[in-house]
PDB file of C-alpha atoms in Angstrom:
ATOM      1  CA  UNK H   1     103.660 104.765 115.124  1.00 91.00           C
ATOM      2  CA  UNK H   2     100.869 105.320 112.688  1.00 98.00           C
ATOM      3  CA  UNK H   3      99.503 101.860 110.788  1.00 98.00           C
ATOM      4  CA  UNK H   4      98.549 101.882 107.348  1.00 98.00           C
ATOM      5  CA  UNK H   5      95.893  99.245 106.294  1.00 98.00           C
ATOM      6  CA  UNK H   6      96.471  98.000 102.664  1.00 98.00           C
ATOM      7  CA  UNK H   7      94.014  96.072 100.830  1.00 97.00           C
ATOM      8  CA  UNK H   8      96.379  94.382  99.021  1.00 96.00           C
ATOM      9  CA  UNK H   9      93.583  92.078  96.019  1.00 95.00           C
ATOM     10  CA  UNK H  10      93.248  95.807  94.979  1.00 92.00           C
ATOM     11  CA  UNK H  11      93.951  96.909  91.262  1.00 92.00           C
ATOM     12  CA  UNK H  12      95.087  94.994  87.955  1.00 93.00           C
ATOM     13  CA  UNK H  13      98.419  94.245  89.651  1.00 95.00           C
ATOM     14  CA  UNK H  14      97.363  92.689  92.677  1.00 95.00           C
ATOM     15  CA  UNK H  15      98.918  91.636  95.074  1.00 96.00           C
ATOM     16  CA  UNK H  16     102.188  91.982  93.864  1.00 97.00           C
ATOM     17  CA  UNK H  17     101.889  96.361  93.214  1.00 97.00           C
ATOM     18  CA  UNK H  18     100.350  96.396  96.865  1.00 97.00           C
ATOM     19  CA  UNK H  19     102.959  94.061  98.199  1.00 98.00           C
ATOM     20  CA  UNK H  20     106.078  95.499  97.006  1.00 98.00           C
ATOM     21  CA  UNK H  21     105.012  99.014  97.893  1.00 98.00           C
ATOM     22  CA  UNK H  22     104.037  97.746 101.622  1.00 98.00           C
ATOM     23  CA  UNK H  23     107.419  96.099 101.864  1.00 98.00           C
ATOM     24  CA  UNK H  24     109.002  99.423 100.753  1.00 98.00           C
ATOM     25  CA  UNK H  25     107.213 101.560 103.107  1.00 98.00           C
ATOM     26  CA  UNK H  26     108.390  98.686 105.876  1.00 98.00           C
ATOM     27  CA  UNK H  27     112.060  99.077 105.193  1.00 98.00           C
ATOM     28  CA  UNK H  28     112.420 102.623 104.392  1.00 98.00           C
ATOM     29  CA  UNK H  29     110.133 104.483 107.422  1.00 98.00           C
ATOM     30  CA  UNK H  30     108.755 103.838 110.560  1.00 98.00           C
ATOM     31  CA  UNK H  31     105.151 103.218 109.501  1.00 98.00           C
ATOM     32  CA  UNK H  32     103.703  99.950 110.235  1.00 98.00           C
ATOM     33  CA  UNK H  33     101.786  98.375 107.344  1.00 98.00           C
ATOM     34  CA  UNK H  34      98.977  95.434 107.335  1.00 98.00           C
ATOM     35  CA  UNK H  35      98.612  93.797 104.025  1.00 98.00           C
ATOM     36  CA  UNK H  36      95.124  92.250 103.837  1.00 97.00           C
ATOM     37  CA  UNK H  37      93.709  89.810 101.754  1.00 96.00           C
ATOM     38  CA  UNK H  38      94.565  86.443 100.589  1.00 95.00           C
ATOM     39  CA  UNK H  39      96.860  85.194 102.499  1.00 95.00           C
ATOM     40  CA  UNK H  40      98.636  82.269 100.624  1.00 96.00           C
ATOM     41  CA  UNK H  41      98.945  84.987  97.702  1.00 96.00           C
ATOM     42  CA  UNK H  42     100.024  87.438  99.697  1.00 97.00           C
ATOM     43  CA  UNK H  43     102.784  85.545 100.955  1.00 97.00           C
ATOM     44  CA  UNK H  44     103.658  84.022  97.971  1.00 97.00           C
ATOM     45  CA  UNK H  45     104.343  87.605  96.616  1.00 97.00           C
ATOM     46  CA  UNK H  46     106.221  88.915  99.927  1.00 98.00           C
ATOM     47  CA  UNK H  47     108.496  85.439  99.270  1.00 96.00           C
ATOM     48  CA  UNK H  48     110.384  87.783  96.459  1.00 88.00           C
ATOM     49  CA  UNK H  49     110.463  91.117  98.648  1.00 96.00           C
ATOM     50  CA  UNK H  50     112.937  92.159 101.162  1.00 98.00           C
ATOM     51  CA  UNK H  51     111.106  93.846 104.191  1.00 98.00           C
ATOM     52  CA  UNK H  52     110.931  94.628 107.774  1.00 98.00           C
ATOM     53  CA  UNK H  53     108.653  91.867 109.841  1.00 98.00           C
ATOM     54  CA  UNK H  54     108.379  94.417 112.589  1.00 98.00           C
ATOM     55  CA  UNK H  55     106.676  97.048 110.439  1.00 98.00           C
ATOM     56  CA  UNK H  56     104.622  94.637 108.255  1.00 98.00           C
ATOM     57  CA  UNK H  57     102.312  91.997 108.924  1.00 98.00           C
ATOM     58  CA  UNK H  58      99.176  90.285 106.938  1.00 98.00           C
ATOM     59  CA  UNK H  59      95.563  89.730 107.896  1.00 97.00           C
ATOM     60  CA  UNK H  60      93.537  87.273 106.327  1.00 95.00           C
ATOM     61  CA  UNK H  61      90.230  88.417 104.684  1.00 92.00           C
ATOM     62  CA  UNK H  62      87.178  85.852 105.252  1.00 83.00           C
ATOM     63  CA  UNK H  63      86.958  85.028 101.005  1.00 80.00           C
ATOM     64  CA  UNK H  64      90.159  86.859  99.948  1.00 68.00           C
ATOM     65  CA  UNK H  65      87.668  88.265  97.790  1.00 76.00           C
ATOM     66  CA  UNK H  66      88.790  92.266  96.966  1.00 80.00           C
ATOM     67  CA  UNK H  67      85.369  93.479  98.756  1.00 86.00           C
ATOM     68  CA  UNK H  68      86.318  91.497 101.842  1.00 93.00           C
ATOM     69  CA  UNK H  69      89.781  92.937 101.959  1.00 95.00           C
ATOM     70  CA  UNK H  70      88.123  96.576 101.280  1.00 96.00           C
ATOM     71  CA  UNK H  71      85.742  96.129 104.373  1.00 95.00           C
ATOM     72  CA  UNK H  72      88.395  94.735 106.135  1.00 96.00           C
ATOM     73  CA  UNK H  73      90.493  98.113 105.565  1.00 97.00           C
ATOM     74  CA  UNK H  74      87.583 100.356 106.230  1.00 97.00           C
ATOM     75  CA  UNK H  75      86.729  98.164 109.322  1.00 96.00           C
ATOM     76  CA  UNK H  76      90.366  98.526 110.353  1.00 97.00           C
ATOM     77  CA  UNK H  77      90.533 102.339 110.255  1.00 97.00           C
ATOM     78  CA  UNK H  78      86.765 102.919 112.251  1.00 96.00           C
ATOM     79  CA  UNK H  79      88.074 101.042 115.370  1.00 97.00           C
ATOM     80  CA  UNK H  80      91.066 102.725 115.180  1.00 96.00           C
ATOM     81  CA  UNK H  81      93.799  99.825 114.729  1.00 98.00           C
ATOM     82  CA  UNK H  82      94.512 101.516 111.740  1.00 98.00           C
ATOM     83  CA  UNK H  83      94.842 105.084 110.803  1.00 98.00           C
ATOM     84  CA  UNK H  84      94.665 105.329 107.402  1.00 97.00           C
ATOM     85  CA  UNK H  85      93.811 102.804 104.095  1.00 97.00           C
ATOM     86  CA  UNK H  86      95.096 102.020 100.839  1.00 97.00           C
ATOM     87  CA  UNK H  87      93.332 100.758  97.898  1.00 97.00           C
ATOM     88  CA  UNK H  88      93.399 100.574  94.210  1.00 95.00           C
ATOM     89  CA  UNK H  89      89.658  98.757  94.319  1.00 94.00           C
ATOM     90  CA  UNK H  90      86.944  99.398  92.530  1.00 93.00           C
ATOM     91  CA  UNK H  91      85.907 102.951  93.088  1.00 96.00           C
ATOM     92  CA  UNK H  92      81.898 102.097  94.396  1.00 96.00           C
ATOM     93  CA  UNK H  93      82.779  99.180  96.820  1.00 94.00           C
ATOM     94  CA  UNK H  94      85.211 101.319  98.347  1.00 96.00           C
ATOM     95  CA  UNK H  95      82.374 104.664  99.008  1.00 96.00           C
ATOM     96  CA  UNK H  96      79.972 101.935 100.081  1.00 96.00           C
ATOM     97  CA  UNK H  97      82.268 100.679 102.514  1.00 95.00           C
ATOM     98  CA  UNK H  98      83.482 104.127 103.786  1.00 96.00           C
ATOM     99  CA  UNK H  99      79.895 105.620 103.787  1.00 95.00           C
ATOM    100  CA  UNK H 100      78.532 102.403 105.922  1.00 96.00           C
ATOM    101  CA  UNK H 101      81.126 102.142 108.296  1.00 96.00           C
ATOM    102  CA  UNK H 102      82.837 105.390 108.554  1.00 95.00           C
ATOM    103  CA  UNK H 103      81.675 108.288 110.576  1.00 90.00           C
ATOM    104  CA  UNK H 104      81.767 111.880 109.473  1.00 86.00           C
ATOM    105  CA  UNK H 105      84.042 114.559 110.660  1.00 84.00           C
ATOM    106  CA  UNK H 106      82.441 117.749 111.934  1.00 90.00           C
ATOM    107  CA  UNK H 107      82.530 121.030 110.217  1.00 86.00           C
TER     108      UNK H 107
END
């Protein structure tokens, strides 16, 4: 199954946006979803969310600061335990953390 990585301190409405969307995408396909960030918070959000603990777990980032949980993502994705990310960060932190730790595809 393919795993999304969702940095979840993302955006104005973080965590809860990232949460209940990751909780959605647990109940209704057969995608498995990592929520990282701040992990107390994180919970704390999924406490109000119906979802499916098989498809969704969360990883703690080291600060639960938004960059860690962006690295995190990008990290996630370039050894392959994920294969795809989701953020609603800020826009430079993100390409920094793509262009340093992602390779380029050919062509």
């Amino acid at each position: 199954m393919p795993t999304i990585a969702i940095d979840a301190m993302g955006g104005l409405n973080a965590p809860q946006a990232p949460v209940e969307a990751a909780a959605h995408v647990s109940r209704t396909t057969k995608i498995n979803v990592v929520l990282i960030g701040d992990g107390p918070a994180i919970d704390h959000a999924l406490d109000g969310c119906s979802y499916n603990p098989e498809r969704l777990r969360v990883e703690e980032s080291a600060s639960g600061h938004p960059a860690d949980s962006i690295l995190m993502a990008v990290q996630m994705v370039n050894s392959g335990r994920a294969n795809a990310l989701v953020t609603a960060g800020d826009p430079p932190t993100v390409l920094r953390a793509c262009f340093e730790n992602l390779k380029l595809l050919p062509g």
